[in-house]
PDB file of C-alpha atoms in Angstrom:
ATOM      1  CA  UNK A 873      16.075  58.583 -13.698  1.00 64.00           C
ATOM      2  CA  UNK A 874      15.646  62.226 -13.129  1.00 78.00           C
ATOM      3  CA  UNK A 875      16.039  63.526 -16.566  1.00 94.00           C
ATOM      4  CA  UNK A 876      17.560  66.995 -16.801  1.00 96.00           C
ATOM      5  CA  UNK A 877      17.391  69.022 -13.695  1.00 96.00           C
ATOM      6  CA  UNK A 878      18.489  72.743 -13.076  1.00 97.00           C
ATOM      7  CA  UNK A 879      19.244  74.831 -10.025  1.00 96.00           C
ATOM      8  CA  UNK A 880      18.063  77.229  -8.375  1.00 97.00           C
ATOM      9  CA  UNK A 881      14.815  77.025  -9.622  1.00 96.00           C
ATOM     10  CA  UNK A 882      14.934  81.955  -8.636  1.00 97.00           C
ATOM     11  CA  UNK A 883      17.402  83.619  -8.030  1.00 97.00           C
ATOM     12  CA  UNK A 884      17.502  87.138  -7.457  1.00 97.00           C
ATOM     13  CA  UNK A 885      20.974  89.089  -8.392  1.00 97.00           C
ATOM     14  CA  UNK A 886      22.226  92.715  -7.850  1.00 97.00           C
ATOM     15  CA  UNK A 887      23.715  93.960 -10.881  1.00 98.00           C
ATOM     16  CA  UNK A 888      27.597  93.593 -11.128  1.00 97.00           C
ATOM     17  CA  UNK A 889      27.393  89.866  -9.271  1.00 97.00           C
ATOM     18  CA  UNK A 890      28.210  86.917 -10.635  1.00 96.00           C
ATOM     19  CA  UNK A 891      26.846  83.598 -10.370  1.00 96.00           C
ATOM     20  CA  UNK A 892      26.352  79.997 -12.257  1.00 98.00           C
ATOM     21  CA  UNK A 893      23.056  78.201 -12.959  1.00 98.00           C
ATOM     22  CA  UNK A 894      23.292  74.643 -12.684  1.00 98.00           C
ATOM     23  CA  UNK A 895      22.342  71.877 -15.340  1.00 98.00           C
ATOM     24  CA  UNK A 896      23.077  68.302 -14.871  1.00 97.00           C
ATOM     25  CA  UNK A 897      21.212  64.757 -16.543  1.00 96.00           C
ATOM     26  CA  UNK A 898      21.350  61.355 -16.646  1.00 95.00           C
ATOM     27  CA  UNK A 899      20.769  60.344 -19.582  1.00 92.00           C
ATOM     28  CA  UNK A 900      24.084  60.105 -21.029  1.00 91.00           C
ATOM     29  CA  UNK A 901      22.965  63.117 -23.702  1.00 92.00           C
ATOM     30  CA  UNK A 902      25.703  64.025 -25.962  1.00 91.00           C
ATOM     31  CA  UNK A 903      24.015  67.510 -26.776  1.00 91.00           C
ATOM     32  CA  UNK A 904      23.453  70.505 -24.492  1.00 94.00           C
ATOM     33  CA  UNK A 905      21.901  73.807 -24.680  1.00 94.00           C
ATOM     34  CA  UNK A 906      21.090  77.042 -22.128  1.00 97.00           C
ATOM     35  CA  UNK A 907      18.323  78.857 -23.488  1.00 97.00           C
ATOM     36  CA  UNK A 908      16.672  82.149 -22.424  1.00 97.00           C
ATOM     37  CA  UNK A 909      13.144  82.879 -22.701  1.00 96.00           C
ATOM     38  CA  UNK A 910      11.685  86.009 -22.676  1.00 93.00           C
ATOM     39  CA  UNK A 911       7.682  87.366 -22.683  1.00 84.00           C
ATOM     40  CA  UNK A 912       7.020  87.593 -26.650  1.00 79.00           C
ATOM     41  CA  UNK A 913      10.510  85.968 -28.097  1.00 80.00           C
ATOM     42  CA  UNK A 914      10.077  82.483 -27.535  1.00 87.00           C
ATOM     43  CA  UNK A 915      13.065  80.532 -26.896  1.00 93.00           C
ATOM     44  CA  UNK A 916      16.418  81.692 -27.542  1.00 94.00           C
ATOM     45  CA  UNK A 917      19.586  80.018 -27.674  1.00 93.00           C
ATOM     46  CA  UNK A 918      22.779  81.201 -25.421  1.00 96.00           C
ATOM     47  CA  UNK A 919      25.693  78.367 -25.771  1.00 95.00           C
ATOM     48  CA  UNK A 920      25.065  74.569 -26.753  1.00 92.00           C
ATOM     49  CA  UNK A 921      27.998  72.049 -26.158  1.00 93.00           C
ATOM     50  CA  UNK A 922      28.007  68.719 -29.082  1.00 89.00           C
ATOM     51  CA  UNK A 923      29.791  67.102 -26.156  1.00 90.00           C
ATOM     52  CA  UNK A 924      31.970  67.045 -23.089  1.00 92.00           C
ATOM     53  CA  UNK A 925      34.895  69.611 -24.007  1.00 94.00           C
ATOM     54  CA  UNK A 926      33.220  70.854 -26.700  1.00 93.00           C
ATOM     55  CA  UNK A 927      31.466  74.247 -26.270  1.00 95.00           C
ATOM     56  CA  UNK A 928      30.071  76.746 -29.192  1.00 93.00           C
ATOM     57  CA  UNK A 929      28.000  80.421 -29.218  1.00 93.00           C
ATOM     58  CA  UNK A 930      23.900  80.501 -29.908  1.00 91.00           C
ATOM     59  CA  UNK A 931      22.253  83.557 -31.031  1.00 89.00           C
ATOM     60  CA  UNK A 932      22.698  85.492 -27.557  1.00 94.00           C
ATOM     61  CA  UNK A 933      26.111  84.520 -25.918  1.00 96.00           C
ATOM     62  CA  UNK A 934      27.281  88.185 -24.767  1.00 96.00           C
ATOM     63  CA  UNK A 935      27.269  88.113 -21.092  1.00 96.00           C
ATOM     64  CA  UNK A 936      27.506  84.589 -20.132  1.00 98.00           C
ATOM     65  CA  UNK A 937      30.480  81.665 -20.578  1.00 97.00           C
ATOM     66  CA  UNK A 938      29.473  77.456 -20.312  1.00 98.00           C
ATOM     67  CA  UNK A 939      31.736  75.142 -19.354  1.00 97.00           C
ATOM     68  CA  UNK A 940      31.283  71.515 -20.464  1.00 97.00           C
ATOM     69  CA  UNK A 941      33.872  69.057 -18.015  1.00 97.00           C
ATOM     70  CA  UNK A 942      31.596  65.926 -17.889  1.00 96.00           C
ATOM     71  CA  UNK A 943      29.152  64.649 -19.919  1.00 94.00           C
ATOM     72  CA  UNK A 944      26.562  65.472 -17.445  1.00 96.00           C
ATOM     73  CA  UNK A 945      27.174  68.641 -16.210  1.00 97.00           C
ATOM     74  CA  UNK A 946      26.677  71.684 -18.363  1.00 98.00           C
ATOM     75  CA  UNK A 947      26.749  75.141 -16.022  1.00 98.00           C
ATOM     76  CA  UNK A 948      26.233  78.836 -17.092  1.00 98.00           C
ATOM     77  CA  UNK A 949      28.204  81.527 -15.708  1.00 98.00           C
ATOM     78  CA  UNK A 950      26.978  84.862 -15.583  1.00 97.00           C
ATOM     79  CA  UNK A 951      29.591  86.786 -15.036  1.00 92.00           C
ATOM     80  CA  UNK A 952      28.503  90.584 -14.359  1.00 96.00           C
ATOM     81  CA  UNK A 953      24.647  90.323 -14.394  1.00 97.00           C
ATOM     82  CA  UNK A 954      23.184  93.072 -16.204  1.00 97.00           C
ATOM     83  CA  UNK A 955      18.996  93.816 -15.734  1.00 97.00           C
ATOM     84  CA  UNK A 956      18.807  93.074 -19.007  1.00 96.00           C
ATOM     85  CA  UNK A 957      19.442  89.422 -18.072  1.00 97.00           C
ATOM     86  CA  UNK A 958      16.020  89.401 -15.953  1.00 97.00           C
ATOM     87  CA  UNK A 959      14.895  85.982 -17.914  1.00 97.00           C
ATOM     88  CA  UNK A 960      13.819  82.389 -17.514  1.00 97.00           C
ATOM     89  CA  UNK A 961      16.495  79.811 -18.064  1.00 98.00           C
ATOM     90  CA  UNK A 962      16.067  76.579 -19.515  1.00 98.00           C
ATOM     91  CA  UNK A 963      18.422  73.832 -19.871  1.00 97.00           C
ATOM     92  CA  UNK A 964      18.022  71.286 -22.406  1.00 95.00           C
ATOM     93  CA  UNK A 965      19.372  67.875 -23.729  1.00 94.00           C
ATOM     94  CA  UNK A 966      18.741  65.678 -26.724  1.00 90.00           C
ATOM     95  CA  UNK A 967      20.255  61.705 -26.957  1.00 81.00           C
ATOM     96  CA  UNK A 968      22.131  62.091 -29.880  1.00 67.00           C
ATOM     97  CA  UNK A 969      25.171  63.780 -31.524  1.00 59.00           C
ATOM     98  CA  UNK A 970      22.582  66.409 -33.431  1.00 60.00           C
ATOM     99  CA  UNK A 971      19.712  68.195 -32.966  1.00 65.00           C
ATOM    100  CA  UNK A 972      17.020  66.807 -34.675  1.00 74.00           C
ATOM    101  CA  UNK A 973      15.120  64.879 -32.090  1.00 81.00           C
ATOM    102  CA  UNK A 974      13.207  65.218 -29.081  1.00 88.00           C
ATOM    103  CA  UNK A 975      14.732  68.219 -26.331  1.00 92.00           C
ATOM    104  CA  UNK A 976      14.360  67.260 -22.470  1.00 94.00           C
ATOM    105  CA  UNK A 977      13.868  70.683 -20.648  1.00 96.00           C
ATOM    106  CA  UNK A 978      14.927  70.955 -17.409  1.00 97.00           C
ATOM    107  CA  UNK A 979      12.013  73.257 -15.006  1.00 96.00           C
ATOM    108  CA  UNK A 980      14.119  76.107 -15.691  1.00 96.00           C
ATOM    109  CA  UNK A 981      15.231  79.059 -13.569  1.00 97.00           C
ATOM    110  CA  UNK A 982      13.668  82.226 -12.535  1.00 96.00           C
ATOM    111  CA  UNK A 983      16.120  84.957 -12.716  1.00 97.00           C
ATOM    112  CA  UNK A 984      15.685  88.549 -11.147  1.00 97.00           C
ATOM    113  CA  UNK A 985      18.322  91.558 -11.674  1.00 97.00           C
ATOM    114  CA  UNK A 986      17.621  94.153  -9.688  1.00 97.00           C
TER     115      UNK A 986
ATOM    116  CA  UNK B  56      21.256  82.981 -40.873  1.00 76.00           C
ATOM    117  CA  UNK B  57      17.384  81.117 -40.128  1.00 81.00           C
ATOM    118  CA  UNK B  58      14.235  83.645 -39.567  1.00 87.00           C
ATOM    119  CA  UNK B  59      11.181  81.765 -37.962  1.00 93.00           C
ATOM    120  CA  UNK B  60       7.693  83.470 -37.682  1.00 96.00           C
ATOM    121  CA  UNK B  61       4.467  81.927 -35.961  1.00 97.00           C
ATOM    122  CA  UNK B  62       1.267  83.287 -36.656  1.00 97.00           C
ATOM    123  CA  UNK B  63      -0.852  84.320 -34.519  1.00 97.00           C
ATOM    124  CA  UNK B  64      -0.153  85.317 -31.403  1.00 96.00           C
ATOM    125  CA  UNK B  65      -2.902  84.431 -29.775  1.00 97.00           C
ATOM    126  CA  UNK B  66      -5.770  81.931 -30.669  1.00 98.00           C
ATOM    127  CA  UNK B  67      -8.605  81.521 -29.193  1.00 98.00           C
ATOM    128  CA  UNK B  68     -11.689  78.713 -29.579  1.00 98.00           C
ATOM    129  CA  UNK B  69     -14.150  77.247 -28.539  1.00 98.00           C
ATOM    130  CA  UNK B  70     -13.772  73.812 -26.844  1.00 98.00           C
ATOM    131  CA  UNK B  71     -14.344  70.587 -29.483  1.00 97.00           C
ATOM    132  CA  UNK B  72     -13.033  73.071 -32.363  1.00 98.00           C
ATOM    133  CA  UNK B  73     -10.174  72.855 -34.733  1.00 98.00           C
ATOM    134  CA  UNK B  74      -7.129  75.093 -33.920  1.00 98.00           C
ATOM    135  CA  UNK B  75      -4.363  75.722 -36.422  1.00 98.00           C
ATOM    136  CA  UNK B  76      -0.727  77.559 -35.742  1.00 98.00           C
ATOM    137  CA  UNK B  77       1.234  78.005 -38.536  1.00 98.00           C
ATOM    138  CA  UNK B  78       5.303  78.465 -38.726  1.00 98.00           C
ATOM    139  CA  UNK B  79       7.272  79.767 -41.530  1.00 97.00           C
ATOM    140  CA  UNK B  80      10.969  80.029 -42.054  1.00 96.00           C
ATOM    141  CA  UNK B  81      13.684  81.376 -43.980  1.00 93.00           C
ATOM    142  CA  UNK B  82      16.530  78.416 -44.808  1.00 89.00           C
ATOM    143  CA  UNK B  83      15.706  76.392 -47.274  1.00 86.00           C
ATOM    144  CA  UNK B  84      18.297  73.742 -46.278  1.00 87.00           C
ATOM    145  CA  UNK B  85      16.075  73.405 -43.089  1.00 89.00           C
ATOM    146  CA  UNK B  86      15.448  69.795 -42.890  1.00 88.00           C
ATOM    147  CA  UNK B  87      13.671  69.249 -38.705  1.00 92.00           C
ATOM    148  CA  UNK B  88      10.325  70.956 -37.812  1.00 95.00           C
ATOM    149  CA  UNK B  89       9.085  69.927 -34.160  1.00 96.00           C
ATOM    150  CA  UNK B  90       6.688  71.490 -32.213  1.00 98.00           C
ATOM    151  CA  UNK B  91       6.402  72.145 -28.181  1.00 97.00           C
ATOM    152  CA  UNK B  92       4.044  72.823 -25.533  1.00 98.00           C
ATOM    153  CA  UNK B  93       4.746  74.770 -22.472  1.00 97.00           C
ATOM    154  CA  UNK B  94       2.085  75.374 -20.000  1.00 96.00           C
ATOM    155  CA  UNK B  95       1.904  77.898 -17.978  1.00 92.00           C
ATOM    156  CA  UNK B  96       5.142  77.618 -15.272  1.00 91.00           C
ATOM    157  CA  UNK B  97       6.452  74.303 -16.713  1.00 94.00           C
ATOM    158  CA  UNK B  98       8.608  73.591 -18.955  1.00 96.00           C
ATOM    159  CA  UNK B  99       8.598  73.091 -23.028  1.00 96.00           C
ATOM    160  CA  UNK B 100       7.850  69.562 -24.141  1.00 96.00           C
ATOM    161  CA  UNK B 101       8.171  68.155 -27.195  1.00 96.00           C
ATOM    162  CA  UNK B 102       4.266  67.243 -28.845  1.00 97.00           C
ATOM    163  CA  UNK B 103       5.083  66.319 -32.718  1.00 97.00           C
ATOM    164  CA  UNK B 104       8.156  66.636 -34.863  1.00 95.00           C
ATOM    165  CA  UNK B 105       7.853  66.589 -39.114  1.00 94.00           C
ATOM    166  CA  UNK B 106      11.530  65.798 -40.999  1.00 89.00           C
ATOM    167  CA  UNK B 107      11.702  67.468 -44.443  1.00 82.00           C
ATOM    168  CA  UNK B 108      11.081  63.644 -46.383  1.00 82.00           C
ATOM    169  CA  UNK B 109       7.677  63.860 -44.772  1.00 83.00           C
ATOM    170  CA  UNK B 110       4.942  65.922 -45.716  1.00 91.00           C
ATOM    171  CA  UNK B 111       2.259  65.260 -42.921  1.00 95.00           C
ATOM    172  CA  UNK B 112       2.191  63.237 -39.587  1.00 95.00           C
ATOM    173  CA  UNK B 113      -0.394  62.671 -36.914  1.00 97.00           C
ATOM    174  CA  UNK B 114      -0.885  61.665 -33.729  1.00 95.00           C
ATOM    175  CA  UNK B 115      -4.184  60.765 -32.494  1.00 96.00           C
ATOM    176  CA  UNK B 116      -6.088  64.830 -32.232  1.00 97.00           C
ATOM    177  CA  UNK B 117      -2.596  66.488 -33.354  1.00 98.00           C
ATOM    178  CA  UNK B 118      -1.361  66.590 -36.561  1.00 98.00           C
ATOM    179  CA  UNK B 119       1.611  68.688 -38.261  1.00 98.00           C
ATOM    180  CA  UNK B 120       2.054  69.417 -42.178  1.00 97.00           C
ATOM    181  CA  UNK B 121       5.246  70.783 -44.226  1.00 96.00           C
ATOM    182  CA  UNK B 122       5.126  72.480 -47.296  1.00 95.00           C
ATOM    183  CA  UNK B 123       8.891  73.098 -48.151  1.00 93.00           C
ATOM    184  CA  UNK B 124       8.314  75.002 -51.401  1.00 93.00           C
ATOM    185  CA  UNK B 125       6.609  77.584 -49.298  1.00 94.00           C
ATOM    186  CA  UNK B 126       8.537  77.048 -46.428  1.00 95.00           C
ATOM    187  CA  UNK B 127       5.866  76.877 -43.491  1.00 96.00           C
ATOM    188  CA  UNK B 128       4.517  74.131 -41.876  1.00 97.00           C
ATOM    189  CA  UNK B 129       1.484  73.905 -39.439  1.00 98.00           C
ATOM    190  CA  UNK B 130       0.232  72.346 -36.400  1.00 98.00           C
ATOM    191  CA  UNK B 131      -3.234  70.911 -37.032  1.00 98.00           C
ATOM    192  CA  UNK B 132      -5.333  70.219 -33.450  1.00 98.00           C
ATOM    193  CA  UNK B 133      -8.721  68.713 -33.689  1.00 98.00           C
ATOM    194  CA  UNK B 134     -11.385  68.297 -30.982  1.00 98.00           C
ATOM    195  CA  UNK B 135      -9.853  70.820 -28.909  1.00 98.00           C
ATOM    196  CA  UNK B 136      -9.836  70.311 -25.255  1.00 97.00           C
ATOM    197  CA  UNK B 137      -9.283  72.232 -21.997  1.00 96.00           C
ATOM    198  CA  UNK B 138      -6.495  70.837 -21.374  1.00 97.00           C
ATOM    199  CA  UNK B 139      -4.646  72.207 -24.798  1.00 98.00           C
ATOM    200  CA  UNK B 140      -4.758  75.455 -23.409  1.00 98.00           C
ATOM    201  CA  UNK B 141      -1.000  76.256 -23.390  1.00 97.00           C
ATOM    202  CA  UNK B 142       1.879  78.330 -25.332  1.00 97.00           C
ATOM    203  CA  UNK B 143       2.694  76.317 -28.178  1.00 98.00           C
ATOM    204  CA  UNK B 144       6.327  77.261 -29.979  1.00 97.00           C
ATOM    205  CA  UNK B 145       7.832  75.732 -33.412  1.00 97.00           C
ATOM    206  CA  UNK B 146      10.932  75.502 -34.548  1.00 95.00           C
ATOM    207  CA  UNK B 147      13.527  75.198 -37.175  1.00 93.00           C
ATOM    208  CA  UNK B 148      16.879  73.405 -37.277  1.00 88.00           C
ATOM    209  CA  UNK B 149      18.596  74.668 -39.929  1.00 74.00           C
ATOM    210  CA  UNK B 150      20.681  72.544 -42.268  1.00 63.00           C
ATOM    211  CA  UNK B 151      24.509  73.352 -41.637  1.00 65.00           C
ATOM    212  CA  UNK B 152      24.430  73.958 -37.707  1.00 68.00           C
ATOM    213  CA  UNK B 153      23.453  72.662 -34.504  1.00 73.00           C
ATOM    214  CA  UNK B 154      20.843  75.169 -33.117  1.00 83.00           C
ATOM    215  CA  UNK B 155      17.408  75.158 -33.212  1.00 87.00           C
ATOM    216  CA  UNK B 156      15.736  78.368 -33.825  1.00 90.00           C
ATOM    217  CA  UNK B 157      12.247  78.936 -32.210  1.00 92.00           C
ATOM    218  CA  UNK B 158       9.186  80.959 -32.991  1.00 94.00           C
ATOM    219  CA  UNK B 159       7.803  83.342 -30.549  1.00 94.00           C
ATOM    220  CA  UNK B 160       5.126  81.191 -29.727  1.00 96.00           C
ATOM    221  CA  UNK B 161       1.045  81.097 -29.726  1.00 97.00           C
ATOM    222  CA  UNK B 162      -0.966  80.903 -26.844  1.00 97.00           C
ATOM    223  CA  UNK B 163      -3.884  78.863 -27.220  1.00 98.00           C
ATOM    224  CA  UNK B 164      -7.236  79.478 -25.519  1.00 98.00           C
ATOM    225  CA  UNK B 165      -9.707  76.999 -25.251  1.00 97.00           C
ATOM    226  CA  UNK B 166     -13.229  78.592 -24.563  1.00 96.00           C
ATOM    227  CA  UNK B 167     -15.830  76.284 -22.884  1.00 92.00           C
TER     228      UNK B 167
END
């Protein structure tokens, strides 16, 4: 059981290219998130998906799309990355259908834009 | 839409003290309070949650109280250790959607 695991764990991008960060667990989680965290902000939420088709915007969507085909699999896209996208990604998954209970983190992703 | 604030910043005490953090938010319809630790490189974890029928909870040294009227809650630890040291974040889910909305966290400093 390997929980919720994310790749790469850096990544270092030139601005204007495009690349997808990827999340995938085993738990059979209806509920995924992509979050962004940032020195002083805490954790902020980018897309979250209630379940395999089923996609919706957090508080900072602008910049990236998700995708959610399986039930497992839960990928972010940037598609032109900006500097202002220098962040840590986390991925995150909870058992049931809503939020309120416990969020597995994957080990997130350090991203550069240069 | 939900507006979370954690106070302070930064906390620092001495090792076998009491540490508090304390979370306030905006919804009243908010009705899920948990609280993680991240330290440093790893990833958040989840330490205690509170729902809104429950005013206090504990868990061994860690304990978390609500007070909805005033809408904060707070995350009590006791006998601090070394190994507490960490960023600690709350966090709200509001009542009519599906996204948690986070503090900007505290980092906790255990002096020995």
């Amino acid at each position: 059981n390997a929980g919720v695991t994310q790749t790469p764990k850096f990544q270092v991008l030139k601005t204007g290219q495009s690349m997808t960060l990827q999340c995938a667990q085993d738990m059979n989680h209806e509920y995924m998130s992509w979050y962004r965290q940032d020195p002083g902000m805490g954790l902020r939420l980018i897309h979250y998906s209630v379940g395999a088709g089923i996609t919706d915007q957090g508080e900072v969507p602008n910049g990236y799309n998700v995708s959610r085909s399986t039930t497992e699999d839960f990928p972010l896209r940037l598609l032109s990355a900006a500097p202002s996208q220098t962040s840590v990604y986390f991925c995150a998954s909870t058992p049931q259908g809503a939020v309120n209970t416990e969020a597995f983190f994957g080990q997130g992703t350090r991203l550069t834009v240069v | 839409g939900e507006n979370v604030e954690q106070h302070p910043s930064t906390l620092s005490v001495q090792e076998g003290d009491s540490a508090v953090i304390k979370c306030t938010y905006s919804d009243s319809a908010s009705n899920y309070f948990p609280w993680y630790k991240q330290e440093l490189g790893k990833r958040p974890q989840l330490i205690i949650d509170i729902r809104s029928n429950v005013g206090e909870k504990k868990d061994q040294r860690i304990a978390v109280t609500l007070n909805k009227t005033a809408k904060h809650f707070s995350l009590h630890i006791t006998e601090t250790q070394p190994e507490d040291s960490a960023v600690y974040f709350c966090a709200v889910l509001g009542g009519s959607n599906y996204q948690l909305i986070w503090g900007a966290g505290t980092k906790l400093i255990i002096k020995p």
